[in-house]
Amino acid sequence: MSAPPPVTYFDDDYNWDDLSTPGNDFMKAVTSHPLPPSSDAAGPKTAWNSFHANHRSATFFRPKRYLSAEFPTAMAMLDSHSTPKIMLEVGCGAGAALFPVLAMSERARTESGSGRGGVKCVAIDVSETAVELLREQKEYEGVKEYVESHVCDIAREPAPVDESSVDVVFLIFCLSAIEPELFPSALKNLHASMKPGGLLCFRDYGKFDMTMLRFSPSQWRGGTTFQRGDGTLSSFFEVSEVERMFQEAGFVVEECKYALVENVNRKTGARLKRCFLHALLRKGMNE
């Protein structure tokens, strides 16, 4: 399998301060209302099962080909030839992050499977339907010798790997979908799964992203967490908050910043300011 063409990664298209006035005005309006009563939704797991059942074409989330360019240190670790590597992807969905990362890993393409070592990947999701969809993708056929997929609620149970065995974790647009009170347990479970010196790659929604400003006060669930109409949750993160959460879970913060991307609507010419949170965390060598 040949490597796909390299991608260009953008994360500094504008200044985050540009978002502060509309963002603060939005939060002032939201918090001027009383916190709505708890939703009758059955919970994130049921909501995500329904979501994936309604999007069985698995095209709702575009392939995240930029991840290899966003996290070159992690890709270099996977491709290091010292020992076989283990990668854990959390919230795998139908493979929008998993398949592009494996395609960009030289060892995954050339050495994995058939007992050759290389890269072993464990993909997990809280949704049974998501795991079913992952296994149905045509790309899965080419990687199933070295990819395991499991249903796992990382906020409530350990990852299905040996303790201290994982080299690289990808946590991509997943933490925001978990109940905020369970953030600490999810991060501690991930920390326990990782080897000393292992890396965790984090990308999620940043505070005042344009999608946050589209929610109504009735969808507010406290802090910067909102509930979509389909029952799924979406939290939006600040840099200081992410640094604190990961440090409290035992991680060393190597990178943590907003990734600021301005997209232009080709039809209308509207400029869309997207704000994501990028972080690279490491488990200490002496743990």
JSON list of N, CA and C in Angstrom, two decimals, residues 32-98:
[
{"chain": "A", "resi": 32, "resn": "SER", "atom": "N", "xyz": [-28.26, 34.07, 31.50]},
{"chain": "A", "resi": 32, "resn": "SER", "atom": "CA", "xyz": [-29.31, 34.90, 32.07]},
{"chain": "A", "resi": 32, "resn": "SER", "atom": "C", "xyz": [-30.61, 34.12, 32.24]},
{"chain": "A", "resi": 33, "resn": "HIS", "atom": "N", "xyz": [-30.66, 32.93, 31.63]},
{"chain": "A", "resi": 33, "resn": "HIS", "atom": "CA", "xyz": [-31.81, 32.06, 31.78]},
{"chain": "A", "resi": 33, "resn": "HIS", "atom": "C", "xyz": [-31.52, 31.03, 32.88]},
{"chain": "A", "resi": 34, "resn": "PRO", "atom": "N", "xyz": [-32.52, 30.55, 33.56]},
{"chain": "A", "resi": 34, "resn": "PRO", "atom": "CA", "xyz": [-32.29, 29.48, 34.53]},
{"chain": "A", "resi": 34, "resn": "PRO", "atom": "C", "xyz": [-31.83, 28.21, 33.81]},
{"chain": "A", "resi": 35, "resn": "LEU", "atom": "N", "xyz": [-31.00, 27.43, 34.48]},
{"chain": "A", "resi": 35, "resn": "LEU", "atom": "CA", "xyz": [-30.53, 26.18, 33.89]},
{"chain": "A", "resi": 35, "resn": "LEU", "atom": "C", "xyz": [-31.73, 25.28, 33.63]},
{"chain": "A", "resi": 36, "resn": "PRO", "atom": "N", "xyz": [-31.91, 24.82, 32.38]},
{"chain": "A", "resi": 36, "resn": "PRO", "atom": "CA", "xyz": [-33.08, 23.98, 32.08]},
{"chain": "A", "resi": 36, "resn": "PRO", "atom": "C", "xyz": [-33.06, 22.71, 32.90]},
{"chain": "A", "resi": 37, "resn": "PRO", "atom": "N", "xyz": [-34.22, 22.10, 33.14]},
{"chain": "A", "resi": 37, "resn": "PRO", "atom": "CA", "xyz": [-34.25, 20.83, 33.85]},
{"chain": "A", "resi": 37, "resn": "PRO", "atom": "C", "xyz": [-33.56, 19.75, 33.03]},
{"chain": "A", "resi": 38, "resn": "SER", "atom": "N", "xyz": [-33.11, 18.71, 33.72]},
{"chain": "A", "resi": 38, "resn": "SER", "atom": "CA", "xyz": [-32.41, 17.62, 33.04]},
{"chain": "A", "resi": 38, "resn": "SER", "atom": "C", "xyz": [-33.27, 17.06, 31.91]},
{"chain": "A", "resi": 39, "resn": "SER", "atom": "N", "xyz": [-32.60, 16.75, 30.81]},
{"chain": "A", "resi": 39, "resn": "SER", "atom": "CA", "xyz": [-33.31, 16.20, 29.67]},
{"chain": "A", "resi": 39, "resn": "SER", "atom": "C", "xyz": [-33.80, 14.79, 29.97]},
{"chain": "A", "resi": 40, "resn": "ASP", "atom": "N", "xyz": [-34.84, 14.39, 29.28]},
{"chain": "A", "resi": 40, "resn": "ASP", "atom": "CA", "xyz": [-35.34, 13.02, 29.42]},
{"chain": "A", "resi": 40, "resn": "ASP", "atom": "C", "xyz": [-34.56, 12.03, 28.56]},
{"chain": "A", "resi": 41, "resn": "ALA", "atom": "N", "xyz": [-33.53, 12.54, 27.86]},
{"chain": "A", "resi": 41, "resn": "ALA", "atom": "CA", "xyz": [-32.75, 11.64, 27.01]},
{"chain": "A", "resi": 41, "resn": "ALA", "atom": "C", "xyz": [-32.18, 10.50, 27.83]},
{"chain": "A", "resi": 42, "resn": "ALA", "atom": "N", "xyz": [-32.07, 9.32, 27.20]},
{"chain": "A", "resi": 42, "resn": "ALA", "atom": "CA", "xyz": [-31.65, 8.12, 27.92]},
{"chain": "A", "resi": 42, "resn": "ALA", "atom": "C", "xyz": [-30.16, 8.13, 28.23]},
{"chain": "A", "resi": 43, "resn": "GLY", "atom": "N", "xyz": [-29.41, 9.07, 27.70]},
{"chain": "A", "resi": 43, "resn": "GLY", "atom": "CA", "xyz": [-27.99, 9.14, 27.98]},
{"chain": "A", "resi": 43, "resn": "GLY", "atom": "C", "xyz": [-27.17, 9.11, 26.71]},
{"chain": "A", "resi": 44, "resn": "PRO", "atom": "N", "xyz": [-25.89, 9.49, 26.81]},
{"chain": "A", "resi": 44, "resn": "PRO", "atom": "CA", "xyz": [-25.04, 9.58, 25.62]},
{"chain": "A", "resi": 44, "resn": "PRO", "atom": "C", "xyz": [-24.94, 8.27, 24.83]},
{"chain": "A", "resi": 45, "resn": "LYS", "atom": "N", "xyz": [-24.86, 7.13, 25.52]},
{"chain": "A", "resi": 45, "resn": "LYS", "atom": "CA", "xyz": [-24.71, 5.87, 24.79]},
{"chain": "A", "resi": 45, "resn": "LYS", "atom": "C", "xyz": [-25.90, 5.62, 23.88]},
{"chain": "A", "resi": 46, "resn": "THR", "atom": "N", "xyz": [-27.11, 5.76, 24.43]},
{"chain": "A", "resi": 46, "resn": "THR", "atom": "CA", "xyz": [-28.31, 5.56, 23.62]},
{"chain": "A", "resi": 46, "resn": "THR", "atom": "C", "xyz": [-28.39, 6.60, 22.52]},
{"chain": "A", "resi": 47, "resn": "ALA", "atom": "N", "xyz": [-28.03, 7.85, 22.84]},
{"chain": "A", "resi": 47, "resn": "ALA", "atom": "CA", "xyz": [-28.09, 8.91, 21.84]},
{"chain": "A", "resi": 47, "resn": "ALA", "atom": "C", "xyz": [-27.13, 8.64, 20.69]},
{"chain": "A", "resi": 48, "resn": "TRP", "atom": "N", "xyz": [-25.91, 8.17, 21.00]},
{"chain": "A", "resi": 48, "resn": "TRP", "atom": "CA", "xyz": [-24.94, 7.89, 19.93]},
{"chain": "A", "resi": 48, "resn": "TRP", "atom": "C", "xyz": [-25.32, 6.65, 19.14]},
{"chain": "A", "resi": 49, "resn": "ASN", "atom": "N", "xyz": [-25.94, 5.67, 19.77]},
{"chain": "A", "resi": 49, "resn": "ASN", "atom": "CA", "xyz": [-26.45, 4.53, 19.00]},
{"chain": "A", "resi": 49, "resn": "ASN", "atom": "C", "xyz": [-27.47, 5.00, 17.98]},
{"chain": "A", "resi": 50, "resn": "SER", "atom": "N", "xyz": [-28.37, 5.87, 18.41]},
{"chain": "A", "resi": 50, "resn": "SER", "atom": "CA", "xyz": [-29.39, 6.39, 17.49]},
{"chain": "A", "resi": 50, "resn": "SER", "atom": "C", "xyz": [-28.75, 7.23, 16.40]},
{"chain": "A", "resi": 51, "resn": "PHE", "atom": "N", "xyz": [-27.76, 8.04, 16.77]},
{"chain": "A", "resi": 51, "resn": "PHE", "atom": "CA", "xyz": [-27.07, 8.88, 15.78]},
{"chain": "A", "resi": 51, "resn": "PHE", "atom": "C", "xyz": [-26.47, 8.02, 14.67]},
{"chain": "A", "resi": 52, "resn": "HIS", "atom": "N", "xyz": [-25.70, 7.00, 15.06]},
{"chain": "A", "resi": 52, "resn": "HIS", "atom": "CA", "xyz": [-25.04, 6.18, 14.05]},
{"chain": "A", "resi": 52, "resn": "HIS", "atom": "C", "xyz": [-26.04, 5.34, 13.26]},
{"chain": "A", "resi": 53, "resn": "ALA", "atom": "N", "xyz": [-27.12, 4.93, 13.89]},
{"chain": "A", "resi": 53, "resn": "ALA", "atom": "CA", "xyz": [-28.16, 4.19, 13.17]},
{"chain": "A", "resi": 53, "resn": "ALA", "atom": "C", "xyz": [-28.80, 5.07, 12.09]},
{"chain": "A", "resi": 54, "resn": "ASN", "atom": "N", "xyz": [-28.87, 6.37, 12.36]},
{"chain": "A", "resi": 54, "resn": "ASN", "atom": "CA", "xyz": [-29.46, 7.31, 11.40]},
{"chain": "A", "resi": 54, "resn": "ASN", "atom": "C", "xyz": [-28.46, 7.78, 10.35]},
{"chain": "A", "resi": 55, "resn": "HIS", "atom": "N", "xyz": [-27.18, 7.43, 10.51]},
{"chain": "A", "resi": 55, "resn": "HIS", "atom": "CA", "xyz": [-26.14, 7.83, 9.55]},
{"chain": "A", "resi": 55, "resn": "HIS", "atom": "C", "xyz": [-25.32, 6.61, 9.16]},
{"chain": "A", "resi": 56, "resn": "ARG", "atom": "N", "xyz": [-25.99, 5.58, 8.71]},
{"chain": "A", "resi": 56, "resn": "ARG", "atom": "CA", "xyz": [-25.30, 4.32, 8.41]},
{"chain": "A", "resi": 56, "resn": "ARG", "atom": "C", "xyz": [-24.38, 4.42, 7.19]},
{"chain": "A", "resi": 57, "resn": "SER", "atom": "N", "xyz": [-24.52, 5.47, 6.40]},
{"chain": "A", "resi": 57, "resn": "SER", "atom": "CA", "xyz": [-23.60, 5.64, 5.28]},
{"chain": "A", "resi": 57, "resn": "SER", "atom": "C", "xyz": [-22.19, 5.97, 5.75]},
{"chain": "A", "resi": 58, "resn": "ALA", "atom": "N", "xyz": [-22.07, 6.36, 7.04]},
{"chain": "A", "resi": 58, "resn": "ALA", "atom": "CA", "xyz": [-20.77, 6.67, 7.67]},
{"chain": "A", "resi": 58, "resn": "ALA", "atom": "C", "xyz": [-20.04, 7.81, 6.96]},
{"chain": "A", "resi": 59, "resn": "THR", "atom": "N", "xyz": [-20.79, 8.72, 6.36]},
{"chain": "A", "resi": 59, "resn": "THR", "atom": "CA", "xyz": [-20.17, 9.85, 5.68]},
{"chain": "A", "resi": 59, "resn": "THR", "atom": "C", "xyz": [-20.43, 11.17, 6.40]},
{"chain": "A", "resi": 60, "resn": "PHE", "atom": "N", "xyz": [-21.08, 11.13, 7.56]},
{"chain": "A", "resi": 60, "resn": "PHE", "atom": "CA", "xyz": [-21.41, 12.37, 8.28]},
{"chain": "A", "resi": 60, "resn": "PHE", "atom": "C", "xyz": [-20.13, 13.09, 8.71]},
{"chain": "A", "resi": 61, "resn": "PHE", "atom": "N", "xyz": [-19.15, 12.33, 9.22]},
{"chain": "A", "resi": 61, "resn": "PHE", "atom": "CA", "xyz": [-17.87, 12.92, 9.63]},
{"chain": "A", "resi": 61, "resn": "PHE", "atom": "C", "xyz": [-16.85, 12.70, 8.52]},
{"chain": "A", "resi": 62, "resn": "ARG", "atom": "N", "xyz": [-16.28, 13.79, 8.05]},
{"chain": "A", "resi": 62, "resn": "ARG", "atom": "CA", "xyz": [-15.29, 13.69, 6.97]},
{"chain": "A", "resi": 62, "resn": "ARG", "atom": "C", "xyz": [-13.99, 13.07, 7.49]},
{"chain": "A", "resi": 63, "resn": "PRO", "atom": "N", "xyz": [-13.25, 12.36, 6.64]},
{"chain": "A", "resi": 63, "resn": "PRO", "atom": "CA", "xyz": [-11.97, 11.78, 7.08]},
{"chain": "A", "resi": 63, "resn": "PRO", "atom": "C", "xyz": [-11.03, 12.86, 7.61]},
{"chain": "A", "resi": 64, "resn": "LYS", "atom": "N", "xyz": [-10.44, 12.58, 8.75]},
{"chain": "A", "resi": 64, "resn": "LYS", "atom": "CA", "xyz": [-9.56, 13.56, 9.42]},
{"chain": "A", "resi": 64, "resn": "LYS", "atom": "C", "xyz": [-8.11, 13.33, 8.98]},
{"chain": "A", "resi": 65, "resn": "ARG", "atom": "N", "xyz": [-7.85, 13.64, 7.73]},
{"chain": "A", "resi": 65, "resn": "ARG", "atom": "CA", "xyz": [-6.53, 13.38, 7.15]},
{"chain": "A", "resi": 65, "resn": "ARG", "atom": "C", "xyz": [-5.45, 14.29, 7.72]},
{"chain": "A", "resi": 66, "resn": "TYR", "atom": "N", "xyz": [-5.87, 15.38, 8.35]},
{"chain": "A", "resi": 66, "resn": "TYR", "atom": "CA", "xyz": [-4.91, 16.34, 8.89]},
{"chain": "A", "resi": 66, "resn": "TYR", "atom": "C", "xyz": [-4.22, 15.85, 10.16]},
{"chain": "A", "resi": 67, "resn": "LEU", "atom": "N", "xyz": [-4.71, 14.77, 10.78]},
{"chain": "A", "resi": 67, "resn": "LEU", "atom": "CA", "xyz": [-4.18, 14.37, 12.09]},
{"chain": "A", "resi": 67, "resn": "LEU", "atom": "C", "xyz": [-2.70, 14.01, 12.04]},
{"chain": "A", "resi": 68, "resn": "SER", "atom": "N", "xyz": [-2.26, 13.39, 10.96]},
{"chain": "A", "resi": 68, "resn": "SER", "atom": "CA", "xyz": [-0.85, 13.03, 10.87]},
{"chain": "A", "resi": 68, "resn": "SER", "atom": "C", "xyz": [0.04, 14.26, 10.83]},
{"chain": "A", "resi": 69, "resn": "ALA", "atom": "N", "xyz": [-0.47, 15.35, 10.24]},
{"chain": "A", "resi": 69, "resn": "ALA", "atom": "CA", "xyz": [0.29, 16.60, 10.20]},
{"chain": "A", "resi": 69, "resn": "ALA", "atom": "C", "xyz": [0.16, 17.36, 11.52]},
{"chain": "A", "resi": 70, "resn": "GLU", "atom": "N", "xyz": [-0.96, 17.20, 12.20]},
{"chain": "A", "resi": 70, "resn": "GLU", "atom": "CA", "xyz": [-1.17, 17.89, 13.47]},
{"chain": "A", "resi": 70, "resn": "GLU", "atom": "C", "xyz": [-0.33, 17.27, 14.58]},
{"chain": "A", "resi": 71, "resn": "PHE", "atom": "N", "xyz": [-0.11, 15.94, 14.51]},
{"chain": "A", "resi": 71, "resn": "PHE", "atom": "CA", "xyz": [0.60, 15.24, 15.58]},
{"chain": "A", "resi": 71, "resn": "PHE", "atom": "C", "xyz": [1.81, 14.46, 15.04]},
{"chain": "A", "resi": 72, "resn": "PRO", "atom": "N", "xyz": [2.79, 15.16, 14.48]},
{"chain": "A", "resi": 72, "resn": "PRO", "atom": "CA", "xyz": [3.95, 14.47, 13.90]},
{"chain": "A", "resi": 72, "resn": "PRO", "atom": "C", "xyz": [4.76, 13.69, 14.93]},
{"chain": "A", "resi": 73, "resn": "THR", "atom": "N", "xyz": [4.82, 14.17, 16.17]},
{"chain": "A", "resi": 73, "resn": "THR", "atom": "CA", "xyz": [5.58, 13.46, 17.20]},
{"chain": "A", "resi": 73, "resn": "THR", "atom": "C", "xyz": [4.98, 12.09, 17.47]},
{"chain": "A", "resi": 74, "resn": "ALA", "atom": "N", "xyz": [3.65, 12.02, 17.51]},
{"chain": "A", "resi": 74, "resn": "ALA", "atom": "CA", "xyz": [2.98, 10.74, 17.74]},
{"chain": "A", "resi": 74, "resn": "ALA", "atom": "C", "xyz": [3.17, 9.81, 16.55]},
{"chain": "A", "resi": 75, "resn": "MET", "atom": "N", "xyz": [3.09, 10.36, 15.33]},
{"chain": "A", "resi": 75, "resn": "MET", "atom": "CA", "xyz": [3.29, 9.52, 14.15]},
{"chain": "A", "resi": 75, "resn": "MET", "atom": "C", "xyz": [4.71, 8.97, 14.12]},
{"chain": "A", "resi": 76, "resn": "ALA", "atom": "N", "xyz": [5.68, 9.80, 14.54]},
{"chain": "A", "resi": 76, "resn": "ALA", "atom": "CA", "xyz": [7.06, 9.32, 14.59]},
{"chain": "A", "resi": 76, "resn": "ALA", "atom": "C", "xyz": [7.22, 8.21, 15.61]},
{"chain": "A", "resi": 77, "resn": "MET", "atom": "N", "xyz": [6.50, 8.30, 16.73]},
{"chain": "A", "resi": 77, "resn": "MET", "atom": "CA", "xyz": [6.56, 7.24, 17.73]},
{"chain": "A", "resi": 77, "resn": "MET", "atom": "C", "xyz": [5.99, 5.94, 17.18]},
{"chain": "A", "resi": 78, "resn": "LEU", "atom": "N", "xyz": [4.86, 6.02, 16.47]},
{"chain": "A", "resi": 78, "resn": "LEU", "atom": "CA", "xyz": [4.27, 4.82, 15.89]},
{"chain": "A", "resi": 78, "resn": "LEU", "atom": "C", "xyz": [5.22, 4.18, 14.89]},
{"chain": "A", "resi": 79, "resn": "ASP", "atom": "N", "xyz": [5.95, 5.00, 14.15]},
{"chain": "A", "resi": 79, "resn": "ASP", "atom": "CA", "xyz": [6.81, 4.49, 13.09]},
{"chain": "A", "resi": 79, "resn": "ASP", "atom": "C", "xyz": [8.23, 4.19, 13.56]},
{"chain": "A", "resi": 80, "resn": "SER", "atom": "N", "xyz": [8.49, 4.39, 14.85]},
{"chain": "A", "resi": 80, "resn": "SER", "atom": "CA", "xyz": [9.80, 4.03, 15.39]},
{"chain": "A", "resi": 80, "resn": "SER", "atom": "C", "xyz": [9.98, 2.52, 15.31]},
{"chain": "A", "resi": 81, "resn": "HIS", "atom": "N", "xyz": [11.13, 2.07, 14.86]},
{"chain": "A", "resi": 81, "resn": "HIS", "atom": "CA", "xyz": [11.34, 0.64, 14.62]},
{"chain": "A", "resi": 81, "resn": "HIS", "atom": "C", "xyz": [11.94, -0.09, 15.82]},
{"chain": "A", "resi": 82, "resn": "SER", "atom": "N", "xyz": [11.92, 0.53, 16.97]},
{"chain": "A", "resi": 82, "resn": "SER", "atom": "CA", "xyz": [12.53, -0.13, 18.13]},
{"chain": "A", "resi": 82, "resn": "SER", "atom": "C", "xyz": [11.74, -1.35, 18.59]},
{"chain": "A", "resi": 83, "resn": "THR", "atom": "N", "xyz": [10.43, -1.22, 18.69]},
{"chain": "A", "resi": 83, "resn": "THR", "atom": "CA", "xyz": [9.56, -2.32, 19.14]},
{"chain": "A", "resi": 83, "resn": "THR", "atom": "C", "xyz": [8.22, -2.21, 18.44]},
{"chain": "A", "resi": 84, "resn": "PRO", "atom": "N", "xyz": [7.40, -3.27, 18.47]},
{"chain": "A", "resi": 84, "resn": "PRO", "atom": "CA", "xyz": [6.01, -3.12, 18.00]},
{"chain": "A", "resi": 84, "resn": "PRO", "atom": "C", "xyz": [5.29, -2.07, 18.83]},
{"chain": "A", "resi": 85, "resn": "LYS", "atom": "N", "xyz": [4.37, -1.36, 18.21]},
{"chain": "A", "resi": 85, "resn": "LYS", "atom": "CA", "xyz": [3.67, -0.27, 18.87]},
{"chain": "A", "resi": 85, "resn": "LYS", "atom": "C", "xyz": [2.18, -0.59, 19.00]},
{"chain": "A", "resi": 86, "resn": "ILE", "atom": "N", "xyz": [1.59, -0.06, 20.07]},
{"chain": "A", "resi": 86, "resn": "ILE", "atom": "CA", "xyz": [0.15, -0.21, 20.30]},
{"chain": "A", "resi": 86, "resn": "ILE", "atom": "C", "xyz": [-0.48, 1.18, 20.30]},
{"chain": "A", "resi": 87, "resn": "MET", "atom": "N", "xyz": [-1.52, 1.32, 19.50]},
{"chain": "A", "resi": 87, "resn": "MET", "atom": "CA", "xyz": [-2.27, 2.58, 19.38]},
{"chain": "A", "resi": 87, "resn": "MET", "atom": "C", "xyz": [-3.70, 2.34, 19.85]},
{"chain": "A", "resi": 88, "resn": "LEU", "atom": "N", "xyz": [-4.21, 3.27, 20.62]},
{"chain": "A", "resi": 88, "resn": "LEU", "atom": "CA", "xyz": [-5.59, 3.20, 21.10]},
{"chain": "A", "resi": 88, "resn": "LEU", "atom": "C", "xyz": [-6.35, 4.40, 20.56]},
{"chain": "A", "resi": 89, "resn": "GLU", "atom": "N", "xyz": [-7.47, 4.14, 19.87]},
{"chain": "A", "resi": 89, "resn": "GLU", "atom": "CA", "xyz": [-8.32, 5.23, 19.42]},
{"chain": "A", "resi": 89, "resn": "GLU", "atom": "C", "xyz": [-9.63, 5.19, 20.17]},
{"chain": "A", "resi": 90, "resn": "VAL", "atom": "N", "xyz": [-9.96, 6.31, 20.81]},
{"chain": "A", "resi": 90, "resn": "VAL", "atom": "CA", "xyz": [-11.11, 6.40, 21.70]},
{"chain": "A", "resi": 90, "resn": "VAL", "atom": "C", "xyz": [-12.21, 7.19, 21.01]},
{"chain": "A", "resi": 91, "resn": "GLY", "atom": "N", "xyz": [-13.41, 6.61, 20.95]},
{"chain": "A", "resi": 91, "resn": "GLY", "atom": "CA", "xyz": [-14.50, 7.25, 20.22]},
{"chain": "A", "resi": 91, "resn": "GLY", "atom": "C", "xyz": [-14.29, 7.10, 18.73]},
{"chain": "A", "resi": 92, "resn": "CYS", "atom": "N", "xyz": [-14.06, 5.86, 18.29]},
{"chain": "A", "resi": 92, "resn": "CYS", "atom": "CA", "xyz": [-13.65, 5.62, 16.90]},
{"chain": "A", "resi": 92, "resn": "CYS", "atom": "C", "xyz": [-14.74, 5.89, 15.89]},
{"chain": "A", "resi": 93, "resn": "GLY", "atom": "N", "xyz": [-16.01, 5.83, 16.30]},
{"chain": "A", "resi": 93, "resn": "GLY", "atom": "CA", "xyz": [-17.07, 6.01, 15.32]},
{"chain": "A", "resi": 93, "resn": "GLY", "atom": "C", "xyz": [-16.91, 5.03, 14.18]},
{"chain": "A", "resi": 94, "resn": "ALA", "atom": "N", "xyz": [-17.12, 5.52, 12.96]},
{"chain": "A", "resi": 94, "resn": "ALA", "atom": "CA", "xyz": [-17.01, 4.66, 11.77]},
{"chain": "A", "resi": 94, "resn": "ALA", "atom": "C", "xyz": [-15.64, 4.76, 11.12]},
{"chain": "A", "resi": 95, "resn": "GLY", "atom": "N", "xyz": [-14.66, 5.35, 11.83]},
{"chain": "A", "resi": 95, "resn": "GLY", "atom": "CA", "xyz": [-13.28, 5.32, 11.33]},
{"chain": "A", "resi": 95, "resn": "GLY", "atom": "C", "xyz": [-12.78, 6.60, 10.70]},
{"chain": "A", "resi": 96, "resn": "ALA", "atom": "N", "xyz": [-13.44, 7.74, 10.92]},
{"chain": "A", "resi": 96, "resn": "ALA", "atom": "CA", "xyz": [-13.02, 8.99, 10.28]},
{"chain": "A", "resi": 96, "resn": "ALA", "atom": "C", "xyz": [-11.62, 9.42, 10.69]},
{"chain": "A", "resi": 97, "resn": "ALA", "atom": "N", "xyz": [-11.18, 9.06, 11.89]},
{"chain": "A", "resi": 97, "resn": "ALA", "atom": "CA", "xyz": [-9.80, 9.35, 12.32]},
{"chain": "A", "resi": 97, "resn": "ALA", "atom": "C", "xyz": [-8.91, 8.13, 12.16]},
{"chain": "A", "resi": 98, "resn": "LEU", "atom": "N", "xyz": [-9.44, 6.96, 12.48]},
{"chain": "A", "resi": 98, "resn": "LEU", "atom": "CA", "xyz": [-8.65, 5.73, 12.50]},
{"chain": "A", "resi": 98, "resn": "LEU", "atom": "C", "xyz": [-8.01, 5.43, 11.15]}
]
